[in-house]
Short mmCIF file of C-alpha atoms in Angstrom, two decimals:
data_model
loop_
_atom_site.label_atom_id
_atom_site.label_comp_id
_atom_site.label_asym_id
_atom_site.label_seq_id
_atom_site.Cartn_x
_atom_site.Cartn_y
_atom_site.Cartn_z
CA MET T 1297 -58.31 -77.79 84.99
CA ASN T 1298 -57.08 -78.70 88.48
CA SER T 1299 -57.08 -75.06 89.48
CA LEU T 1300 -60.71 -74.70 88.34
CA VAL T 1301 -61.72 -77.77 90.33
CA LYS T 1302 -59.93 -76.47 93.41
CA SER T 1303 -61.48 -73.02 93.08
CA TYR T 1304 -65.07 -73.87 92.12
CA GLY T 1305 -65.52 -77.58 92.79
CA LYS T 1306 -66.34 -80.37 90.41
CA GLY T 1307 -69.99 -79.38 89.98
CA LEU T 1308 -69.47 -75.76 88.90
CA THR T 1309 -66.43 -76.72 86.84
CA GLY T 1310 -68.48 -79.34 84.97
CA ILE T 1311 -71.26 -76.81 84.29
CA PHE T 1312 -68.72 -74.26 83.08
CA LEU T 1313 -67.06 -76.74 80.73
CA ALA T 1314 -70.43 -77.93 79.40
CA LEU T 1315 -71.60 -74.37 78.66
CA THR T 1316 -68.28 -73.62 77.00
CA ALA T 1317 -68.60 -76.71 74.79
CA VAL T 1318 -72.16 -75.77 73.81
CA TRP T 1319 -71.08 -72.21 73.04
CA ILE T 1320 -68.20 -73.37 70.86
CA ALA T 1321 -70.38 -75.89 69.03
CA LEU T 1322 -73.37 -73.63 68.38
CA LEU T 1323 -71.61 -70.33 67.68
CA ILE T 1324 -68.33 -71.42 66.10
CA VAL T 1325 -68.16 -75.00 64.84
CA LEU T 1326 -71.63 -75.44 63.32
CA PRO T 1327 -71.80 -72.01 61.58
CA GLN T 1328 -68.31 -72.50 60.15
CA ALA T 1329 -69.14 -76.02 58.98
CA ARG T 1330 -72.31 -74.76 57.31
CA MET T 1331 -70.43 -71.90 55.66
CA ILE T 1332 -67.79 -74.30 54.29
CA GLU T 1333 -70.50 -76.63 52.98
CA ARG T 1334 -72.31 -73.81 51.17
CA ALA T 1335 -69.05 -72.39 49.85
CA PHE T 1336 -68.32 -75.68 48.06
CA THR T 1337 -71.91 -76.22 46.89
CA TYR T 1338 -72.42 -74.93 43.37
CA VAL T 1339 -76.01 -74.24 42.31
CA ASP T 1340 -76.70 -74.55 38.58
CA ARG T 1341 -79.81 -72.55 37.72
CA SER T 1342 -79.94 -73.37 34.02
CA GLY T 1343 -82.87 -75.01 32.20
CA ASP T 1344 -86.60 -74.88 32.92
CA ALA T 1345 -86.20 -73.61 36.49
CA ALA T 1346 -84.38 -70.50 35.30
CA THR T 1347 -87.08 -69.93 32.65
CA LEU T 1348 -89.82 -70.22 35.27
CA SER T 1349 -88.04 -67.81 37.58
CA LEU T 1350 -87.54 -65.30 34.75
CA GLU T 1351 -91.19 -65.51 33.70
CA ILE T 1352 -92.36 -64.99 37.28
CA ASP T 1353 -90.11 -61.95 37.65
CA ARG T 1354 -91.43 -60.47 34.43
CA ALA T 1355 -95.02 -61.03 35.54
CA TYR T 1356 -94.38 -59.26 38.84
CA THR T 1357 -92.76 -56.36 36.96
CA ARG T 1358 -95.79 -56.05 34.67
CA VAL T 1359 -98.16 -56.07 37.68
CA PHE T 1360 -96.18 -53.21 39.19
CA ASP T 1361 -96.41 -51.25 35.92
CA ILE T 1362 -100.15 -51.87 35.74
CA ASP T 1363 -100.63 -50.59 39.30
CA THR T 1364 -98.75 -47.43 38.36
CA ASP T 1365 -100.86 -46.92 35.21
CA LEU T 1366 -104.09 -47.56 37.09
CA ARG T 1367 -103.18 -44.97 39.69
CA ASP T 1368 -102.58 -42.36 36.98
CA LEU T 1369 -105.74 -43.21 35.05
CA ARG T 1370 -107.92 -43.13 38.16
CA ALA T 1371 -106.47 -39.73 39.05
CA GLN T 1372 -107.25 -38.53 35.50
CA LEU T 1373 -110.79 -39.92 35.72
CA GLN T 1374 -111.44 -38.25 39.04
CA ALA T 1375 -110.06 -34.94 37.80
CA GLY T 1376 -112.25 -35.10 34.66
CA GLN T 1377 -115.36 -35.84 36.68
CA GLU T 1378 -114.65 -32.98 39.08
CA ALA T 1379 -114.03 -30.61 36.17
CA GLY T 1380 -117.31 -31.65 34.52
CA GLN T 1381 -119.25 -31.17 37.73
CA ALA T 1382 -117.69 -27.74 38.22
CA ALA T 1383 -118.70 -26.75 34.66
CA GLY T 1384 -122.26 -27.87 35.33
CA GLY T 1385 -122.36 -30.09 32.28
CA ALA T 1386 -121.31 -33.52 31.18
CA PRO T 1387 -117.94 -34.67 32.52
CA VAL T 1388 -115.00 -34.25 30.18
CA GLY T 1389 -111.75 -36.12 30.01
CA GLY T 1390 -109.63 -33.44 31.59
CA LEU T 1391 -108.17 -29.96 31.22
CA PRO T 1392 -105.05 -30.20 29.08
CA SER T 1393 -102.31 -27.63 29.20
CA PRO T 1394 -101.99 -25.89 25.83
CA SER T 1395 -98.25 -26.32 25.36
CA LEU T 1396 -97.03 -28.73 28.05
CA VAL T 1397 -97.52 -32.38 28.86
CA PRO T 1398 -100.38 -32.50 31.38
CA SER T 1399 -99.63 -33.16 35.02
CA PRO T 1400 -101.16 -36.23 36.72
CA SER T 1401 -104.03 -34.11 38.04
CA LEU T 1402 -104.53 -32.55 34.57
CA THR T 1403 -104.81 -29.11 36.13
CA PRO T 1404 -103.00 -26.41 34.11
CA SER T 1405 -100.21 -24.54 35.82
CA PRO T 1406 -101.59 -21.26 37.24
CA SER T 1407 -98.39 -19.44 36.33
CA LEU T 1408 -98.56 -20.22 32.60
CA THR T 1409 -100.83 -18.31 30.21
CA PRO T 1410 -101.99 -20.32 27.19
CA SER T 1411 -100.89 -19.08 23.83
CA PRO T 1412 -103.80 -17.49 21.90
CA SER T 1413 -103.07 -19.62 18.87
CA LEU T 1414 -103.30 -22.79 20.90
CA THR T 1415 -106.35 -21.89 23.02
CA PRO T 1416 -109.35 -23.91 21.78
CA SER T 1417 -112.51 -22.05 20.93
CA PRO T 1418 -115.30 -22.49 23.49
CA SER T 1419 -117.80 -23.48 20.81
CA GLN T 1420 -115.56 -25.57 18.57
CA PRO T 1421 -112.58 -27.37 20.13
CA SER T 1422 -109.87 -27.97 17.59
CA PRO T 1423 -107.13 -30.37 18.63
CA ALA T 1424 -103.65 -29.38 17.59
CA ALA T 1425 -100.50 -31.43 17.05
CA PRO T 1426 -98.34 -32.18 20.08
CA SER T 1427 -95.38 -29.94 20.78
CA PRO T 1428 -92.29 -31.20 18.93
CA GLY T 1429 -89.70 -32.98 21.04
CA VAL T 1430 -92.12 -33.79 23.90
CA ALA T 1431 -93.22 -37.41 24.08
CA PRO T 1432 -96.40 -38.07 26.09
CA SER T 1433 -96.60 -41.09 28.36
CA PRO T 1434 -98.37 -44.20 26.97
CA PHE T 1435 -101.53 -43.69 28.99
CA ALA T 1436 -101.47 -39.91 29.24
CA PRO T 1437 -104.10 -37.98 27.27
CA PRO T 1438 -102.99 -36.02 24.20
CA GLN T 1439 -101.57 -32.61 24.81
CA GLN T 1440 -104.33 -30.63 23.15
CA ALA T 1441 -107.35 -32.88 23.59
CA ALA T 1442 -108.16 -34.86 26.72
CA LEU T 1443 -109.25 -38.46 26.44
CA PRO T 1444 -112.97 -39.05 26.80
CA LEU T 1445 -113.95 -40.47 30.15
CA GLU T 1446 -115.40 -43.54 28.45
CA GLU T 1447 -112.00 -44.38 26.97
CA VAL T 1448 -110.27 -43.83 30.31
CA GLU T 1449 -112.78 -46.12 32.02
CA GLY T 1450 -112.28 -48.72 29.29
CA ARG T 1451 -108.52 -48.68 29.81
CA ILE T 1452 -108.97 -49.05 33.56
CA VAL T 1453 -111.22 -52.09 33.07
CA ALA T 1454 -108.78 -53.63 30.57
CA LEU T 1455 -105.79 -53.13 32.89
CA GLU T 1456 -107.67 -54.58 35.86
CA GLU T 1457 -108.54 -57.67 33.82
CA GLU T 1458 -104.91 -58.02 32.72
CA LYS T 1459 -103.72 -57.66 36.31
CA ALA T 1460 -106.14 -60.34 37.51
CA GLY T 1461 -104.93 -62.69 34.77
CA LEU T 1462 -101.28 -62.04 35.65
CA GLN T 1463 -101.89 -62.69 39.33
CA GLY T 1464 -103.50 -66.01 38.48
CA ARG T 1465 -100.61 -66.86 36.18
CA ILE T 1466 -98.07 -65.96 38.91
CA ALA T 1467 -99.81 -68.28 41.38
CA GLU T 1468 -99.80 -71.08 38.79
CA LEU T 1469 -96.11 -70.60 37.92
CA GLU T 1470 -95.07 -70.46 41.58
CA ALA T 1471 -96.91 -73.71 42.24
CA ILE T 1472 -95.12 -75.34 39.30
CA GLU T 1473 -91.79 -73.97 40.51
CA ALA T 1474 -92.36 -75.30 44.03
CA GLU T 1475 -93.24 -78.79 42.73
CA THR T 1476 -90.47 -79.12 40.16
CA THR T 1477 -87.57 -77.21 41.73
CA LYS T 1478 -85.52 -80.35 42.25
CA THR T 1479 -85.93 -81.60 38.68
CA ALA T 1480 -86.54 -78.49 36.57
CA GLY T 1481 -82.97 -77.37 36.20
CA ILE T 1482 -81.75 -76.25 39.62
CA SER T 1483 -79.04 -78.77 40.48
CA GLU T 1484 -76.58 -78.66 43.36
CA SER T 1485 -73.17 -80.27 43.30
CA TYR T 1486 -70.01 -80.04 45.36
CA SER T 1487 -67.52 -77.97 43.41
CA ALA T 1488 -65.02 -75.13 43.71
CA LYS T 1489 -66.81 -73.08 41.05
CA ASN T 1490 -67.97 -70.52 43.61
CA PHE T 1491 -64.29 -69.64 44.04
CA THR T 1492 -63.10 -70.03 40.44
CA ASN T 1493 -66.07 -68.05 39.08
CA MET T 1494 -65.04 -64.99 41.09
CA SER T 1495 -64.87 -62.08 38.67
CA GLU T 1496 -61.62 -60.26 38.01
CA LEU T 1497 -63.06 -57.14 39.64
CA HIS T 1498 -63.97 -58.99 42.84
CA PHE T 1499 -60.54 -60.63 42.94
CA ARG T 1500 -58.86 -57.22 42.66
CA ILE T 1501 -61.08 -55.92 45.46
CA PHE T 1502 -60.09 -58.96 47.55
CA LEU T 1503 -56.37 -58.28 47.10
CA SER T 1504 -56.88 -54.56 47.67
CA THR T 1505 -58.73 -55.26 50.93
CA ILE T 1506 -55.85 -57.38 52.22
CA PHE T 1507 -53.47 -54.53 51.39
CA TYR T 1508 -55.80 -51.96 53.00
CA ALA T 1509 -56.03 -54.05 56.18
CA LEU T 1510 -52.23 -54.24 56.31
CA CYS T 1511 -52.07 -50.45 55.98
CA VAL T 1512 -54.57 -50.00 58.82
CA THR T 1513 -52.57 -52.44 60.98
CA LEU T 1514 -49.31 -50.62 60.33
CA LEU T 1515 -50.86 -47.19 60.99
CA SER T 1516 -52.42 -48.48 64.20
CA PHE T 1517 -49.03 -49.71 65.41
CA VAL T 1518 -47.36 -46.38 64.57
CA VAL T 1519 -50.05 -44.48 66.47
CA CYS T 1520 -50.49 -46.86 69.40
CA TYR T 1521 -46.94 -47.91 70.24
CA PRO T 1522 -45.87 -44.48 71.63
CA VAL T 1523 -49.11 -44.30 73.64
CA ALA T 1524 -48.65 -47.80 75.05
CA TYR T 1525 -44.99 -47.13 75.88
CA ALA T 1526 -45.79 -43.82 77.59
CA ALA T 1527 -48.54 -45.44 79.66
CA ALA T 1528 -46.39 -48.46 80.60
CA THR T 1529 -43.39 -46.37 81.67
CA ALA T 1530 -45.29 -43.57 83.42
CA LYS T 1531 -44.22 -43.19 87.02
CA SER T 1532 -47.45 -41.58 88.17
CA ALA T 1533 -50.44 -43.87 88.62
CA ASN T 1534 -52.79 -40.93 88.11
CA LYS T 1535 -51.19 -40.17 84.76
CA VAL T 1536 -51.70 -43.78 83.64
CA ALA T 1537 -55.30 -43.70 84.83
CA LEU T 1538 -56.01 -40.50 82.88
CA MET T 1539 -54.46 -41.90 79.71
CA MET T 1540 -56.43 -45.14 79.95
CA LEU T 1541 -59.60 -43.22 80.76
CA GLY T 1542 -59.11 -41.03 77.70
CA LEU T 1543 -58.81 -44.12 75.53
CA ILE T 1544 -61.77 -45.94 77.03
CA ILE T 1545 -64.36 -43.13 77.30
CA PRO T 1546 -65.08 -42.91 73.53
CA TYR T 1547 -65.89 -46.62 73.54
CA ALA T 1548 -68.82 -45.98 75.83
CA ILE T 1549 -70.54 -44.58 72.72
CA ASN T 1550 -71.98 -46.85 70.05
CA GLU T 1551 -69.55 -47.65 67.23
CA LEU T 1552 -71.93 -46.31 64.57
CA LEU T 1553 -72.18 -42.98 66.37
CA ARG T 1554 -68.40 -42.75 66.51
CA ILE T 1555 -68.21 -43.42 62.77
CA PHE T 1556 -70.86 -40.82 62.00
CA SER T 1557 -69.00 -38.29 64.13
CA TRP T 1558 -65.94 -38.78 61.92
CA VAL T 1559 -68.12 -38.31 58.84
CA MET T 1560 -69.22 -34.94 60.22
CA ILE T 1561 -65.58 -34.04 60.76
CA LEU T 1562 -64.31 -35.11 57.34
CA GLU T 1563 -67.22 -34.14 55.06
CA LYS T 1564 -66.97 -31.21 52.66
CA GLN T 1565 -69.04 -29.04 54.98
CA GLY T 1566 -67.54 -30.65 58.06
CA ILE T 1567 -65.58 -29.44 61.04
CA LEU T 1568 -62.12 -29.91 59.51
CA ASN T 1569 -62.97 -27.74 56.51
CA GLY T 1570 -64.50 -25.23 58.90
CA VAL T 1571 -61.17 -24.98 60.71
CA LEU T 1572 -59.31 -24.54 57.42
CA ASP T 1573 -61.80 -21.87 56.42
CA ALA T 1574 -61.33 -20.05 59.73
CA LEU T 1575 -57.57 -20.07 59.15
CA GLY T 1576 -58.08 -18.54 55.71
CA LEU T 1577 -56.65 -21.52 53.86
CA ILE T 1578 -59.86 -22.21 51.93
CA ASP T 1579 -63.11 -20.39 51.19
CA MET T 1580 -66.05 -22.67 51.92
CA GLN T 1581 -68.57 -20.18 50.52
CA ALA T 1582 -66.78 -20.38 47.17
CA GLY T 1583 -67.03 -24.18 47.24
CA GLU T 1584 -63.37 -24.78 48.04
CA GLY T 1585 -64.00 -27.36 50.75
CA ILE T 1586 -62.07 -30.63 50.52
CA ARG T 1587 -64.12 -33.82 50.62
CA PHE T 1588 -61.80 -35.90 52.76
CA VAL T 1589 -64.23 -38.85 52.81
CA ALA T 1590 -63.65 -39.40 49.09
CA SER T 1591 -60.57 -41.54 49.69
CA ASN T 1592 -59.40 -44.63 51.53
CA GLY T 1593 -57.31 -42.36 53.74
CA ALA T 1594 -60.50 -41.34 55.54
CA VAL T 1595 -61.46 -45.00 55.97
CA PHE T 1596 -57.99 -45.78 57.36
CA THR T 1597 -58.26 -42.89 59.82
CA VAL T 1598 -61.66 -43.98 61.12
CA MET T 1599 -60.58 -47.62 61.40
CA VAL T 1600 -57.44 -46.72 63.36
CA TYR T 1601 -59.63 -44.74 65.73
CA ALA T 1602 -62.23 -47.51 65.93
CA TYR T 1603 -59.72 -50.28 66.71
CA VAL T 1604 -57.10 -48.34 68.67
CA LEU T 1605 -57.75 -50.21 71.91
CA PHE T 1606 -57.13 -53.58 70.27
CA MET T 1607 -53.58 -52.47 69.49
CA VAL T 1608 -52.83 -50.34 72.57
CA PHE T 1609 -53.72 -52.76 75.35
CA PRO T 1610 -51.78 -55.85 74.15
CA ILE T 1611 -48.64 -53.72 73.66
CA TYR T 1612 -49.20 -51.95 76.98
CA ASN T 1613 -49.58 -55.26 78.83
CA THR T 1614 -46.30 -56.64 77.50
CA ILE T 1615 -44.25 -53.46 77.98
CA GLU T 1616 -45.57 -53.15 81.53
CA THR T 1617 -43.93 -56.49 82.38
CA LEU T 1618 -40.54 -55.26 81.15
CA ASP T 1619 -37.98 -54.63 83.87
CA LYS T 1620 -37.41 -50.88 83.66
CA ASN T 1621 -33.86 -51.38 84.91
CA GLN T 1622 -32.99 -52.77 81.51
CA ILE T 1623 -33.98 -49.46 79.90
CA GLU T 1624 -31.93 -47.53 82.45
CA ALA T 1625 -28.94 -49.82 81.94
CA ALA T 1626 -29.09 -49.40 78.16
CA ARG T 1627 -29.33 -45.63 78.56
CA ASP T 1628 -26.36 -45.59 80.97
CA LEU T 1629 -24.32 -47.55 78.44
CA GLY T 1630 -24.89 -44.80 75.90
CA SER T 1631 -27.60 -46.34 73.76
CA SER T 1632 -29.78 -43.93 71.83
CA THR T 1633 -33.54 -43.84 72.27
CA TRP T 1634 -34.01 -45.57 68.92
CA ARG T 1635 -31.54 -48.33 69.85
CA ILE T 1636 -33.20 -48.83 73.24
CA HIS T 1637 -36.56 -49.43 71.58
CA TRP T 1638 -35.09 -51.60 68.85
CA ARG T 1639 -32.92 -53.80 71.07
CA VAL T 1640 -34.78 -53.79 74.40
CA VAL T 1641 -38.43 -52.72 74.27
CA LEU T 1642 -39.60 -54.11 70.94
CA PRO T 1643 -38.16 -57.64 71.42
CA HIS T 1644 -39.89 -57.84 74.77
CA ALA T 1645 -43.17 -56.48 73.34
CA LYS T 1646 -43.28 -58.92 70.40
CA PRO T 1647 -46.17 -61.02 71.79
CA GLY T 1648 -48.26 -57.90 72.41
CA ILE T 1649 -47.47 -56.50 68.97
CA ALA T 1650 -48.40 -59.82 67.39
CA VAL T 1651 -51.75 -59.96 69.22
CA GLY T 1652 -52.53 -56.32 68.40
CA ALA T 1653 -51.65 -56.82 64.74
CA ILE T 1654 -53.79 -59.96 64.48
CA MET T 1655 -56.84 -58.36 66.08
CA THR T 1656 -56.54 -55.11 64.13
CA PHE T 1657 -55.99 -56.87 60.81
CA MET T 1658 -58.94 -59.23 61.20
CA LEU T 1659 -61.29 -56.46 62.35
CA SER T 1660 -60.20 -54.20 59.47
CA ALA T 1661 -60.45 -56.88 56.78
CA GLY T 1662 -63.95 -57.86 57.90
CA SER T 1663 -65.30 -54.40 58.64
CA ILE T 1664 -68.51 -53.44 56.85
CA ALA T 1665 -69.69 -50.41 58.86
CA VAL T 1666 -66.69 -48.12 58.31
CA PRO T 1667 -66.25 -48.45 54.51
CA GLU T 1668 -70.03 -48.46 54.01
CA ILE T 1669 -70.68 -45.27 56.00
CA VAL T 1670 -67.55 -43.20 55.42
CA GLY T 1671 -67.84 -41.70 51.95
CA ARG T 1672 -69.99 -44.47 50.49
CA GLY T 1673 -69.39 -44.64 46.75
CA LEU T 1674 -66.56 -42.10 46.91
CA HIS T 1675 -63.70 -44.54 47.57
CA PRO T 1676 -62.85 -48.06 46.31
CA ASP T 1677 -64.99 -50.87 47.68
CA TRP T 1678 -63.78 -53.22 50.38
CA PHE T 1679 -64.30 -56.97 50.11
CA ALA T 1680 -66.70 -57.01 53.07
CA GLN T 1681 -69.04 -54.80 51.04
CA VAL T 1682 -68.89 -57.27 48.16
CA ILE T 1683 -69.72 -60.13 50.54
CA TYR T 1684 -72.67 -58.17 51.92
CA ARG T 1685 -74.05 -57.60 48.42
CA ARG T 1686 -73.62 -61.27 47.52
CA PHE T 1687 -75.73 -62.27 50.51
CA PHE T 1688 -78.41 -59.59 50.75
CA GLU T 1689 -78.65 -57.96 47.32
CA ALA T 1690 -77.72 -60.65 44.79
CA GLY T 1691 -79.26 -63.41 46.93
CA SER T 1692 -76.33 -65.69 46.13
CA TRP T 1693 -75.61 -67.15 49.55
CA ASN T 1694 -73.29 -69.86 48.25
CA GLU T 1695 -71.05 -67.33 46.53
CA GLY T 1696 -71.22 -65.14 49.63
CA ALA T 1697 -70.11 -68.10 51.74
CA ALA T 1698 -67.25 -68.77 49.32
CA TYR T 1699 -66.13 -65.14 49.46
CA SER T 1700 -66.34 -65.19 53.27
CA LEU T 1701 -64.30 -68.38 53.43
CA ALA T 1702 -61.66 -66.86 51.15
CA LEU T 1703 -61.37 -63.87 53.47
CA LEU T 1704 -61.18 -66.16 56.51
CA VAL T 1705 -58.36 -68.17 54.91
CA ALA T 1706 -56.50 -64.94 54.18
CA CYS T 1707 -56.84 -63.89 57.83
CA ILE T 1708 -55.60 -67.27 59.05
CA ALA T 1709 -52.64 -67.02 56.68
CA PHE T 1710 -51.87 -63.58 58.10
CA ILE T 1711 -51.95 -64.99 61.64
CA LEU T 1712 -49.47 -67.74 60.74
CA VAL T 1713 -47.14 -65.34 58.91
CA ASN T 1714 -47.40 -62.88 61.79
CA MET T 1715 -46.44 -65.55 64.32
CA ALA T 1716 -43.47 -66.61 62.14
CA VAL T 1717 -42.23 -63.04 61.69
CA PHE T 1718 -42.41 -62.22 65.40
CA ARG T 1719 -41.27 -65.73 66.36
CA VAL T 1720 -44.03 -66.21 68.88
CA GLY T 1721 -46.16 -69.25 69.61
CA ILE T 1722 -49.69 -69.77 70.85
CA ARG T 1723 -48.49 -69.76 74.45
CA ASP T 1724 -46.73 -66.44 74.00
CA ILE T 1725 -49.86 -64.91 72.48
CA ALA T 1726 -52.03 -66.39 75.24
CA LYS T 1727 -49.92 -64.64 77.88
#
């Protein structure tokens, strides 16, 4: 605080602190408080309110079906009128196909020749029985005889009247629902049911996601530690600059584009299978390509790539502060490379490893873009996908808040365990 006042003065320091407080309150404290409140608010939708909602949904579904039927009947009516005008006589109901269910336009397929036994006589039309095993649609004309235009028009009028009645009924039910929502069966109470009602499947996905995030964190450390050590111990500044530039350049591209690029690499017709095909290991033309995206391994790979910087830079920053004479002294005393890392480098890099592990774990556990894009439906779901569906597909925001809070608690528990394992405190991590 004193250093801020000395550097910027009391006025600018006060403004900075005020903006920071507003930012913390609006973007962290209030959203989290609202999420916790909704997570422990159980909404009981039993009783009259649920009946009203179900009836409204059914009415909307019936209106949609009526619109579909009206579109088909109007197309049939127009086709019959055009056919009648072309024949120069009274309009007929349509031109049925002799042996097939008529298409929406009722125009027979030009590539099919009617069977002589099923072709009606010009002077005396004789309807035949429908082809066995083919069920016509409810409003479609019979297979051998088209509906009269009068009957089609009558059905159109009847459906329009039914639709108008349903729309009036929907407006009436919605008004009742709006007036009686608080007393018609929708009751809210503070409870932990949003957590205890979690299905067994969702709980297994939750545990699996924690395990998957741990796997991504471990893989990221295995990949990033050698890179961070090489960059921190490089004697040439140009070499360090090139390594850092190579890590940073891909992040100039949008994250979604980077994920899609990996999809193009790992898909069945992707670049990786193309390389294997060029080496003669597989034959893509014979369908021997491997669909790498159909596994969590592909998701792990893309996540490690997506979050590599969050593991590299904390480790690099801590190793860079290590006195390199300690490494030379250990080597002169006959220590092996493995022992040097285990006894000298890793103990010094513990704060950086802890920070990298925390950031990578939390980003992996809460990621929605990578598991949703990479091989969607071809690998087990992640818990972030379940949370997304609770919010935006099921419309159950309280359950979504409860699931989100459960994931947040798991991440906080990981942070505390991580700090205990590496024996680092908040000050060590802050450095």
